[in-house]
Short mmCIF file of C-alpha atoms in Angstrom, two decimals:
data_model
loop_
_atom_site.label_atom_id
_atom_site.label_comp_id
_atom_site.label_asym_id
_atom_site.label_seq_id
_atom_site.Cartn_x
_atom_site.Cartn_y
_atom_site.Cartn_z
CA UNK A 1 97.53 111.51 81.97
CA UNK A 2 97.06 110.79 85.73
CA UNK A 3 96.41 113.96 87.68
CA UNK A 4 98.65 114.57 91.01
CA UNK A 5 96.60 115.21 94.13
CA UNK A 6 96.06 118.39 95.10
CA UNK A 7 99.05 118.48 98.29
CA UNK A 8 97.20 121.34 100.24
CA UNK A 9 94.71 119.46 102.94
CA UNK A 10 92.30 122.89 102.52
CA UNK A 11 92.45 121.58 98.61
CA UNK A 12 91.61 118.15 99.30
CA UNK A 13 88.93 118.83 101.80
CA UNK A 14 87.04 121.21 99.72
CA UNK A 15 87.11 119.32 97.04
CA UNK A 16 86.09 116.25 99.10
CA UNK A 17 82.93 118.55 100.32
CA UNK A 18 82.39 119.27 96.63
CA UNK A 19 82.53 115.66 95.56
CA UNK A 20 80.04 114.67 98.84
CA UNK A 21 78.02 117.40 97.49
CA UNK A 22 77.40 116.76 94.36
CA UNK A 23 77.20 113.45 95.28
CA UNK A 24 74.42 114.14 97.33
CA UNK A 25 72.47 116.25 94.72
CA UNK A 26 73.06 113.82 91.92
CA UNK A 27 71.15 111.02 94.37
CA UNK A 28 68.52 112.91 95.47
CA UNK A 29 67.93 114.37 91.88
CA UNK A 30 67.65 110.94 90.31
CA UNK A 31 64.99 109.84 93.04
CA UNK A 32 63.42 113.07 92.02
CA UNK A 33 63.13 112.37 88.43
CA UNK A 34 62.04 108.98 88.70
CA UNK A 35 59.61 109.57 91.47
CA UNK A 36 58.52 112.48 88.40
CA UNK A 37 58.75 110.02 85.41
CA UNK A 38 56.77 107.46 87.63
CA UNK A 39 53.82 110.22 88.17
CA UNK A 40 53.74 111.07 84.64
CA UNK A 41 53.55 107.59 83.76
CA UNK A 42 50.20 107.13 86.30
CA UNK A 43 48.31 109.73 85.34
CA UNK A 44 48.78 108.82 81.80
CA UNK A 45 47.46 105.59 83.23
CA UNK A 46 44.47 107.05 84.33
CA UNK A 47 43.19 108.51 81.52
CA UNK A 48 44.18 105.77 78.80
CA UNK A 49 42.27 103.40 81.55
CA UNK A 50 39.45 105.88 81.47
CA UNK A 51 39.34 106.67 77.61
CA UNK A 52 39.85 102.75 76.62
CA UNK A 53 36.88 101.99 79.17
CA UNK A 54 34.66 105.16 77.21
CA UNK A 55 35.25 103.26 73.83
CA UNK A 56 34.70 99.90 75.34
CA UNK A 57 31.63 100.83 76.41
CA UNK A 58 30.96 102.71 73.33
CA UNK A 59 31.51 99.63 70.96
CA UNK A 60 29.40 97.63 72.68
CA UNK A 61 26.15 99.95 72.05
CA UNK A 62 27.02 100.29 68.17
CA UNK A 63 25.13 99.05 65.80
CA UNK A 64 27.62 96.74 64.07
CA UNK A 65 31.01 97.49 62.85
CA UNK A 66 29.32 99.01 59.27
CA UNK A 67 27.73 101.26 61.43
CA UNK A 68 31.19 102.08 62.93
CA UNK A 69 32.45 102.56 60.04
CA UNK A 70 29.58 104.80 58.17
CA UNK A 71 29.36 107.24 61.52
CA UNK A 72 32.89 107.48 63.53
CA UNK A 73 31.06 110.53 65.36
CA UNK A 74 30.81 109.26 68.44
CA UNK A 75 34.43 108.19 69.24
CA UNK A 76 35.63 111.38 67.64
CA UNK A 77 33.34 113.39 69.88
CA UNK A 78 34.73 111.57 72.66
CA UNK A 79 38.43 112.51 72.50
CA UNK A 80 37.33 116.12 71.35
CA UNK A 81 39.88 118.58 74.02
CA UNK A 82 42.00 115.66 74.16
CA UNK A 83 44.80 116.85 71.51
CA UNK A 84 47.68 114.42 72.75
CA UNK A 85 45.28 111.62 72.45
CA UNK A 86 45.81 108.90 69.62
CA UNK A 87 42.49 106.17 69.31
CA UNK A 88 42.58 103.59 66.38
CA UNK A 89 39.91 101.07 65.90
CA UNK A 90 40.47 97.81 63.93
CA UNK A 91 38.45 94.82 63.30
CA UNK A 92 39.53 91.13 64.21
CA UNK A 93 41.27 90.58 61.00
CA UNK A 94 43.13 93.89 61.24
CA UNK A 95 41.25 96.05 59.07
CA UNK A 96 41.55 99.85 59.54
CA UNK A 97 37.72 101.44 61.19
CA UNK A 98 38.88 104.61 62.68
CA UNK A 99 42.41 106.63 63.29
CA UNK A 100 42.08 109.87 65.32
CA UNK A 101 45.32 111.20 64.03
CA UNK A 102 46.40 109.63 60.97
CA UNK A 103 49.34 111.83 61.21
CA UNK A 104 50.87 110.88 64.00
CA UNK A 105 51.40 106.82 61.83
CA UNK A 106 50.83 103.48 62.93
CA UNK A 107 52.22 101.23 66.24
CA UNK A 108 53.91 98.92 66.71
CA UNK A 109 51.83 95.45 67.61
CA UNK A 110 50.35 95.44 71.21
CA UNK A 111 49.45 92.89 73.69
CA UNK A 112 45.62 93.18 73.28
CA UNK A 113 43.65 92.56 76.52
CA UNK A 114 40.41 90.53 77.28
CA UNK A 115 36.48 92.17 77.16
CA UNK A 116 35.88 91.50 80.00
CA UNK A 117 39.58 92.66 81.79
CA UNK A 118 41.11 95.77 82.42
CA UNK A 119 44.51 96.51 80.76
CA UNK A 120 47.54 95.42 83.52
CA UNK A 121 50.93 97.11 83.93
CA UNK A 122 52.34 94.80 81.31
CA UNK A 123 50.07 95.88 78.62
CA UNK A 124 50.50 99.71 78.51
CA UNK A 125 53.79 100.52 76.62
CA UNK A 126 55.76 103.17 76.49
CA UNK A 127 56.55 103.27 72.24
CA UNK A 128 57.79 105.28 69.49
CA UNK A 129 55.16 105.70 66.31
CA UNK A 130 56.43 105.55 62.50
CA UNK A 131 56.32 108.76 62.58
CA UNK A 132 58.97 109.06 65.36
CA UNK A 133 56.20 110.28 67.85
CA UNK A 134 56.63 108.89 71.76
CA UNK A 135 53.34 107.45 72.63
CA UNK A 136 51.82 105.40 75.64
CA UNK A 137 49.46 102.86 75.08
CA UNK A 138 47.19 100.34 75.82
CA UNK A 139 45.29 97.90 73.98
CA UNK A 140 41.90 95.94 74.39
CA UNK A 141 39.06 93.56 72.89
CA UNK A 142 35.26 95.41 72.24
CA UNK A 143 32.67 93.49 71.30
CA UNK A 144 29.20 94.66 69.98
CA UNK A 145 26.74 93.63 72.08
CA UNK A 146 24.15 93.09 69.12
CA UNK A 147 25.88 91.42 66.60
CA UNK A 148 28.63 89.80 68.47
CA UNK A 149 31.46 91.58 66.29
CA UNK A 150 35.09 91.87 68.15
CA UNK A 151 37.00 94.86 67.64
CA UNK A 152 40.08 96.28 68.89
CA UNK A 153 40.45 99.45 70.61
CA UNK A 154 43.72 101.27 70.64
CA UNK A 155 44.40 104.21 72.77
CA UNK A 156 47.51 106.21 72.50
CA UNK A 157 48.82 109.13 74.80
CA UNK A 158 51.30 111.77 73.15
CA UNK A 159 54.40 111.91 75.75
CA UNK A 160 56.19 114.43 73.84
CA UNK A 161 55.47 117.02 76.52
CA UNK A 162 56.13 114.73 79.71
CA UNK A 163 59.55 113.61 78.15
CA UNK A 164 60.48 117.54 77.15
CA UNK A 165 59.90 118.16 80.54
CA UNK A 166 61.56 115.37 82.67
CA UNK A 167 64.61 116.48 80.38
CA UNK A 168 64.28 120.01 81.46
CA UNK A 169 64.33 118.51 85.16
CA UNK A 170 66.95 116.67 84.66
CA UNK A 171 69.12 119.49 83.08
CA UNK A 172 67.77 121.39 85.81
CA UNK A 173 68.97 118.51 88.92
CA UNK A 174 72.19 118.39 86.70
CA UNK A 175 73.00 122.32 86.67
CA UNK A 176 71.78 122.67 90.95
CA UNK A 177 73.92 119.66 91.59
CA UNK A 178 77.12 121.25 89.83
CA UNK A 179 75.84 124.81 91.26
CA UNK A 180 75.79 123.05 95.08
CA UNK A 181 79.46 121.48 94.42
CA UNK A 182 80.80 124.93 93.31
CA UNK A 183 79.29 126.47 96.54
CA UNK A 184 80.46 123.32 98.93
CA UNK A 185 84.22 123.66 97.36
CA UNK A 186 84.27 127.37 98.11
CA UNK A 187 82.27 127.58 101.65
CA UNK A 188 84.36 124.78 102.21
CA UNK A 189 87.51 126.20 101.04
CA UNK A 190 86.82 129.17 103.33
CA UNK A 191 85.41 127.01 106.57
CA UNK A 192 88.50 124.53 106.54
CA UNK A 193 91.02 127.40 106.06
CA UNK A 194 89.58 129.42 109.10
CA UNK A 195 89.50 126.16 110.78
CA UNK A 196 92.89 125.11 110.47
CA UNK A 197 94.41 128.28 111.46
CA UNK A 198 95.59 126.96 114.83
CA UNK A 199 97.62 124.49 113.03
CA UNK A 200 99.22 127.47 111.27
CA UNK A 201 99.90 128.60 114.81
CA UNK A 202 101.17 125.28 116.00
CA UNK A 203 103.82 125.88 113.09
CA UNK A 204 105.10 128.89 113.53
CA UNK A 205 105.41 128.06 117.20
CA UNK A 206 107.40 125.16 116.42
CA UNK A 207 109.16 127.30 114.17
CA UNK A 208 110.68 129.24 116.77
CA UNK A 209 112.18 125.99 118.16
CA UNK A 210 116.09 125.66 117.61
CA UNK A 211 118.63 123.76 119.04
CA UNK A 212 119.54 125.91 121.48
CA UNK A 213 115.63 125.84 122.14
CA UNK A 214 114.34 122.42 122.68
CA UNK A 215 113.18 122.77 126.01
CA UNK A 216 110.28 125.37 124.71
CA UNK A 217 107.36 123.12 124.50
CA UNK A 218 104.10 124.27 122.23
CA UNK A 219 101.39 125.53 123.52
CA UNK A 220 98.86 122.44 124.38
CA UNK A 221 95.99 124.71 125.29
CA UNK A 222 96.06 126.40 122.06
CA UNK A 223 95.50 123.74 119.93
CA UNK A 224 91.77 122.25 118.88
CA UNK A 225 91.04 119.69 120.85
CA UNK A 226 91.68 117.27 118.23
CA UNK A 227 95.17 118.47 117.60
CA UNK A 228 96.05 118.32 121.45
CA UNK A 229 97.48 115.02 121.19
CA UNK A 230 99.52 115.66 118.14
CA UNK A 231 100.94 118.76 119.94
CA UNK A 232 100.99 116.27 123.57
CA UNK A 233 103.32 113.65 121.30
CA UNK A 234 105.27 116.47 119.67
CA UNK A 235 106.05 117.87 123.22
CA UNK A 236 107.19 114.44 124.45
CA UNK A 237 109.32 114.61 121.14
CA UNK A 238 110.59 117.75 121.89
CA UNK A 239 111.74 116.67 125.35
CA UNK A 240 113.79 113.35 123.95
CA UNK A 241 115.21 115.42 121.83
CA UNK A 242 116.14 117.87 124.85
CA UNK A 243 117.27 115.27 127.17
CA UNK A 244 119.43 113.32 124.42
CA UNK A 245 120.81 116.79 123.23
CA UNK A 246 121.57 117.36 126.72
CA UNK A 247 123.51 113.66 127.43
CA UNK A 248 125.69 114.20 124.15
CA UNK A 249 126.28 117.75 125.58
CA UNK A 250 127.57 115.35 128.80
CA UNK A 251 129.00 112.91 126.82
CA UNK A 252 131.29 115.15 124.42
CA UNK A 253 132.22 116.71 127.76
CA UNK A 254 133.34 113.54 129.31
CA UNK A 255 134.55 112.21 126.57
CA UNK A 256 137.33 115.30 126.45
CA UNK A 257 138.38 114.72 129.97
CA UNK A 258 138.64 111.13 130.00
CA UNK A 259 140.85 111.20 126.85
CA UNK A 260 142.97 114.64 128.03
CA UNK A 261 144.11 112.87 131.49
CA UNK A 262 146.12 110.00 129.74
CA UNK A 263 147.37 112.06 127.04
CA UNK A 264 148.49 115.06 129.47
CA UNK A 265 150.12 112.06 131.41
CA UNK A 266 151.86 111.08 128.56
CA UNK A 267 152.91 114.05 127.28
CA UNK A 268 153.95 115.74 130.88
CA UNK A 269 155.93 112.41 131.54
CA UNK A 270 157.98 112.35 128.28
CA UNK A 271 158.74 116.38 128.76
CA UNK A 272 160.15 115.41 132.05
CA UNK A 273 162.16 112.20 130.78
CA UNK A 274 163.57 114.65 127.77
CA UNK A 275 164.53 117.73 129.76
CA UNK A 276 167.53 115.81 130.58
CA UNK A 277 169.46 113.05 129.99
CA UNK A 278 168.05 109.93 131.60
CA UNK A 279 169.41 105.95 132.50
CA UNK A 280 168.50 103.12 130.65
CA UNK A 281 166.28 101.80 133.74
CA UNK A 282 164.74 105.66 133.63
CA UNK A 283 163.69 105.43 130.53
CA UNK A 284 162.56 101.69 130.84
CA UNK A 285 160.09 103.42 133.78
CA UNK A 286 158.57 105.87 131.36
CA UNK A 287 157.99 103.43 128.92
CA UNK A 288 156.51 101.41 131.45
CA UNK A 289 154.57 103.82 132.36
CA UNK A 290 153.27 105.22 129.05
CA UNK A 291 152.50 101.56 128.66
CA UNK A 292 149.75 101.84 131.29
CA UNK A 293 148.45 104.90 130.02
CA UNK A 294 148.36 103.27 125.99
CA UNK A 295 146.44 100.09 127.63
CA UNK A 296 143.94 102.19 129.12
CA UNK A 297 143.40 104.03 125.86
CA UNK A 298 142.91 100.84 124.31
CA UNK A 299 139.99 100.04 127.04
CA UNK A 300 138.48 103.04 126.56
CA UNK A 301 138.14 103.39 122.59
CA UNK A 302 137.31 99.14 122.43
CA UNK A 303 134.82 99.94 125.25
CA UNK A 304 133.48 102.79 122.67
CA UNK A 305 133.79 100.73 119.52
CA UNK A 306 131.63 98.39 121.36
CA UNK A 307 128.64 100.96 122.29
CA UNK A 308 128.90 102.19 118.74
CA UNK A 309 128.43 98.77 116.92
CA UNK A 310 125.80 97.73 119.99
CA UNK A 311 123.33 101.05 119.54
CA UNK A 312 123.84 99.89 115.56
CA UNK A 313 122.90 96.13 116.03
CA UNK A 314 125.88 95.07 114.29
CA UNK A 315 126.74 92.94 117.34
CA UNK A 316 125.83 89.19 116.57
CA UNK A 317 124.23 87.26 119.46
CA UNK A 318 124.66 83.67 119.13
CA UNK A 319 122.33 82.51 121.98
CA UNK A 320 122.81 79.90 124.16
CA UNK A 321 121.20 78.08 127.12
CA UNK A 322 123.78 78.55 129.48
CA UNK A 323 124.13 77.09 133.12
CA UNK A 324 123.72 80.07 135.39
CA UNK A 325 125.53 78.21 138.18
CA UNK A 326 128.70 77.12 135.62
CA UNK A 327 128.60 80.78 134.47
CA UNK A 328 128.49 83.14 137.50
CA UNK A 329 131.13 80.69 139.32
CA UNK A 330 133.49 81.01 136.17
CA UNK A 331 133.17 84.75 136.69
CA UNK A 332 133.71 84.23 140.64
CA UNK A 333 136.96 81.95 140.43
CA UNK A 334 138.26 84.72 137.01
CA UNK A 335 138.08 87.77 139.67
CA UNK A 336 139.21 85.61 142.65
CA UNK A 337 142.51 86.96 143.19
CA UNK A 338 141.46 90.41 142.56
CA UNK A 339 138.56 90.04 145.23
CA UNK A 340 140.97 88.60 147.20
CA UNK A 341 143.89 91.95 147.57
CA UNK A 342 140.67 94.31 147.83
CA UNK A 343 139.71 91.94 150.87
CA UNK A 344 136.47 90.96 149.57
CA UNK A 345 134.60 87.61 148.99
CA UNK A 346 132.81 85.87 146.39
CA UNK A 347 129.79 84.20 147.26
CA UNK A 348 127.65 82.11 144.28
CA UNK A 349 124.00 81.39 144.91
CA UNK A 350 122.46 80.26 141.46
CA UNK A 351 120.28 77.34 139.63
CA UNK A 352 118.43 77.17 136.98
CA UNK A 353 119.57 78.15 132.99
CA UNK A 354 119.56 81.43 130.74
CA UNK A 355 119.28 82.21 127.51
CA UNK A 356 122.19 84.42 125.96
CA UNK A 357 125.71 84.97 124.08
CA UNK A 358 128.20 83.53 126.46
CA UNK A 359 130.43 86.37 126.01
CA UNK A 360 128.39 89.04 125.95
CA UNK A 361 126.86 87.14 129.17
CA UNK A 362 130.15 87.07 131.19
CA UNK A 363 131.19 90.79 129.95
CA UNK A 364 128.22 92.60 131.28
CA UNK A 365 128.54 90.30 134.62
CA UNK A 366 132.22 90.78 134.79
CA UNK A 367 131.71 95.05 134.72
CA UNK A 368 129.01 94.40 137.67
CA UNK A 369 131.60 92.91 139.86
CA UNK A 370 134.66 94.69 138.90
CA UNK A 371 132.11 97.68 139.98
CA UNK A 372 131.28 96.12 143.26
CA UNK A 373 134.74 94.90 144.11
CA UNK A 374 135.60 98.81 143.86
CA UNK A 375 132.93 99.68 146.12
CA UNK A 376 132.48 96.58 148.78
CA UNK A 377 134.54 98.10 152.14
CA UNK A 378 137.06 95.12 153.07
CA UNK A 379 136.02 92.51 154.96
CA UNK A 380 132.37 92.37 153.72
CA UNK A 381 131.12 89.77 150.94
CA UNK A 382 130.02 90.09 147.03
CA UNK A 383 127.08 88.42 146.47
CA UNK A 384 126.19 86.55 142.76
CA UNK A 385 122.71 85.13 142.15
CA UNK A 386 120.16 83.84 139.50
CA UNK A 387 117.31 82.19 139.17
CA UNK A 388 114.30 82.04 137.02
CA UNK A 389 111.11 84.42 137.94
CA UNK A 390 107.90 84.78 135.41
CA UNK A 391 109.31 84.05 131.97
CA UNK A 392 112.98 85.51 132.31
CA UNK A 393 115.76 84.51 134.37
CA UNK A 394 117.28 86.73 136.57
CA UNK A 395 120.63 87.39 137.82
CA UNK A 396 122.17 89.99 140.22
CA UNK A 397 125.26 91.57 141.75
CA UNK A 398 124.77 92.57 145.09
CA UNK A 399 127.47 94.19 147.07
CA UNK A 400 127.00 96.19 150.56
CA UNK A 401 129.08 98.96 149.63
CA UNK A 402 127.94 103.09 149.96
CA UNK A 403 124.41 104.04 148.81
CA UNK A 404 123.78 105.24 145.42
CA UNK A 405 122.66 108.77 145.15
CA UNK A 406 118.46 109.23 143.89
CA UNK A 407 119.99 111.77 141.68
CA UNK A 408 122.49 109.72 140.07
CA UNK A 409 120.53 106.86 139.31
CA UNK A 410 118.92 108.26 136.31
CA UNK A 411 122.52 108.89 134.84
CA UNK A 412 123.88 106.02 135.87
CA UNK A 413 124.12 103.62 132.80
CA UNK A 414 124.88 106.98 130.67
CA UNK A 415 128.51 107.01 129.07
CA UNK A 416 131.20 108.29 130.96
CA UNK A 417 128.93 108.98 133.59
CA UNK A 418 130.81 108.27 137.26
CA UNK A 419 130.22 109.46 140.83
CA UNK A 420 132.50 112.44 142.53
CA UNK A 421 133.61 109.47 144.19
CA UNK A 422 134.91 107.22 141.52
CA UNK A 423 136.07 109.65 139.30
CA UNK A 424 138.75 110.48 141.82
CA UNK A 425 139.69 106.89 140.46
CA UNK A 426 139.55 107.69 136.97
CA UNK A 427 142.71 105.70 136.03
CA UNK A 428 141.14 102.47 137.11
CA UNK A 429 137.12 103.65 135.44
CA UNK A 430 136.23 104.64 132.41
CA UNK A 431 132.92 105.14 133.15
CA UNK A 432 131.55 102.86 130.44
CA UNK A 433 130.96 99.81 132.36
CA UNK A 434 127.45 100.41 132.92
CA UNK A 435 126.49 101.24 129.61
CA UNK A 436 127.78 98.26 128.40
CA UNK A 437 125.86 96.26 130.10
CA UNK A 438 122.68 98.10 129.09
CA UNK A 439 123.58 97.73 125.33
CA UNK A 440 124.39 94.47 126.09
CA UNK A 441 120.77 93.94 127.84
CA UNK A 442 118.97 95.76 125.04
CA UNK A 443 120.76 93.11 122.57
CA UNK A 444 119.01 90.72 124.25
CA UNK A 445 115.45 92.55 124.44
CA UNK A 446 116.36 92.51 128.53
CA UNK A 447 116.55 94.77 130.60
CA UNK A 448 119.03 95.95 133.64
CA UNK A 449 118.07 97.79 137.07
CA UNK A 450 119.91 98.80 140.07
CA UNK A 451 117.87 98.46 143.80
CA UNK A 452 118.94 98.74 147.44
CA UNK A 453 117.59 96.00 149.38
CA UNK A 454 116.22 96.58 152.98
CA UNK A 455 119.84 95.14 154.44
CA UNK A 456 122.04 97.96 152.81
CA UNK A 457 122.83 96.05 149.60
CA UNK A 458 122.76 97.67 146.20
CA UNK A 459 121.88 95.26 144.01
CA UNK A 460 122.31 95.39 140.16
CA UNK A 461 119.87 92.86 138.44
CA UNK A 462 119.47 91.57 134.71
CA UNK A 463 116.32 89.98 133.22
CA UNK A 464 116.92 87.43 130.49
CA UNK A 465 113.42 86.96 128.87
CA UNK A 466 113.70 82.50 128.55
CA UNK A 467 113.84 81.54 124.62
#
């Protein structure tokens, strides 16, 4: 069964601690007890080398091997205080002269070095006796100096008590490694939770935040250092969230008044056709006139349906490469005769080709120039250009009418945001042309802005980026 993670970060980090730990302790422990079990192993060395260099020497001022045999004195004497040691003498052809500790039974065959060498690292085994008993050992080659006579010389060290007491160490390594986990988890436990206890005060501060709220920001100076951008980002959050909270405020607002003023028209006309009896070209008027009041209506909630689908990306763009001359004077010759009772003209100046939906193209241009036909005072001229300019294409409505207010630029591609001064012309704005042609911008990763130029023209411009 898999085990679920422990969800609380004091949990996982104290536990991490305890895992480094232990870690730590298990490494550092197994260096120990092989640095130990390689100690044990050279001083056993030392005195097999010493003992198997005694009898060496030893055999080679006997007698003859019958002497061996007769009087063993002399090697026994020699390994006399020397309880753990094991020495067997044999001649060439194996037979039996001398075994210290018959006891302890017979080894395994060993790799038998030279008179005249001293026994390498190869030769001196760690093995395991008949009997079961752990010895060390070496083996080499004596030869009687009188008679010539080879015989082998076996020395054995007992490592029962070096292997009793690496095992003790290494129960030992084992129960401080688990011991310095336990501690590490808890000192850890206790560390991260004081620790973290400004991010329980980041919490309940953001706790306190409600919608009526979102302008309280959290307290950046408060935090750890390394939570100060987390609490930076949340703040920026917090102010989106603010701001867009305030614009729906706005645009619910908006929204009301722009759709009470053609109902109350409606409703305060047909009251006045029905409080008495009317003529057939009377009512014919009011119809007429409720007419108007349905179309615009219509505008607004297509305008709406519009912004809806657009912030949604459910409006295809099928993009083109479009002539930017063809297009802007297709726009020019539609809003001719418009231009033309407003006392306005259309002037084209454009070359070059974009990249965009050709109706989405001509609606957001068409909503610039219906704007600046509104504005421009008689007399003066509209002016429509594009070109390209560093990997987009450009193209602008420029009209010399009234300065935009600083203030109201921000606002000014929000829904149903107008000026005092054309919302005195409601019936003719809805005050969604603008953010059309933002949506319609951002549906084609563009982007819109609105300058005045240095000879009183306020210029709307749209950046294509070229596909």
């Amino acid at each position: 069964m898999k085990l679920a993670a422990p969800r609380s970060l004091t949990m996982r980090l104290a536990l991490l601690f305890a895992l480094v730990t232990l870690s730590t302790f298990t490494i550092v422990g197994t260096y120990l007890y092989y640095s130990l079990a390689q100690q044990l192993d050279a001083h056993d060395d030392q005195e097999l080398l010493g003992k198997i260099s005694l009898m060496r020497h030893l055999v080679e001022k006997a007698n003859s091997i019958e002497a061996i045999r007769a009087n063993p004195h002399a090697f026994m004497d020699a390994t006399l205080g020397h309880n753990d040691l094991l020495l067997i003498l044999k001649t060439a052809d194996g037979a039996q002269l001398l075994a210290t500790r018959p006891s302890a039974g017979t080894l395994p065959l060993l790799p038998i070095s030279a008179t005249d060498r001293t026994p390498n690292q190869t030769s001196r085994l760690n093995l395991t006796t008949s009997s079961g008993l752990p010895v060390r050992a070496t083996a080499i080659w004596g030869v009687i100096e009188l008679t010539g006579e080879r015989v082998r010389i076996i020395v054995a060290h007992d490592t029962s008590d070096s292997l009793s007491m690496l095992a003790r160490y290494s129960q030992q390594i084992l129960g401080a490694a688990l011991s310095g986990a336990l501690v590490a988890a808890l000192l850890g436990y206790i560390l991260v939770r004081r620790g973290l206890r400004p991010t329980r005060s980041i919490a309940k501060q953001a706790q306190s935040i409600t919608a009526q709220r979102l302008d309280q920001a959290l307290d950046v100076a408060s935090a750890p250092e390394e939570l100060q951008q987390l609490v930076v980002a949340f703040n920026s959050m917090l102010n989106r969230l603010h701001d867009s909270f305030q614009r729906l405020s706005q645009f619910s607002a908006d929204l009301a008044h722009d759709l009470r003023t053609p109902i109350n028209n409606l409703m305060v006309q047909t009251q006045v056709a029905l409080a008495q009896p009317r003529t057939s070209d009377e009512y014919q008027g009011l119809l007429e006139s409720n007419t108007e009041e349905y179309e615009r209506l219509a505008r607004m909630l297509d305008n709406m349906l519009f912004l809806a689908r657009a912030d949604h990306a459910h409006v295809a763009v099928a993009r083109e490469q479009l002539d930017c001359g063809s297009e802007l004077q297709r726009i020019a010759d539609y809003f001719e005769g418009v231009a033309e009772d407003a006392g306005v003209r259309l002037t084209v100046y454009a070359h070059g080709s974009v990249s965009a939906d050709p109706m989405l193209l001509r609606r957001a241009v068409s909503n610039l120039v219906a704007n600046a036909i509104r504005y421009t005072p008689a007399g003066h001229a509209i002016r429509l250009q594009a070109g390209p300019a560093d990997g987009v294409t450009n193209i602008s409505v420029g009209n010399p009418g009234p300065a935009i207010e600083p203030s109201a630029i921000p606002r000014l591609f929000d829904r149903f945001y107008r000026g005092d001064q054309a919302r005195s012309d409601s019936a003719s704005s809805t005050g969604l042309g603008l953010a059309i042609v933002q949506s319609i911008m951002k549906l084609h990763d563009g982007q819109v802005e609105v300058v005045r130029t240095p000879d009183q023209m306020t210029v709307f411009s749209l950046s294509f980026p070229n596909r």
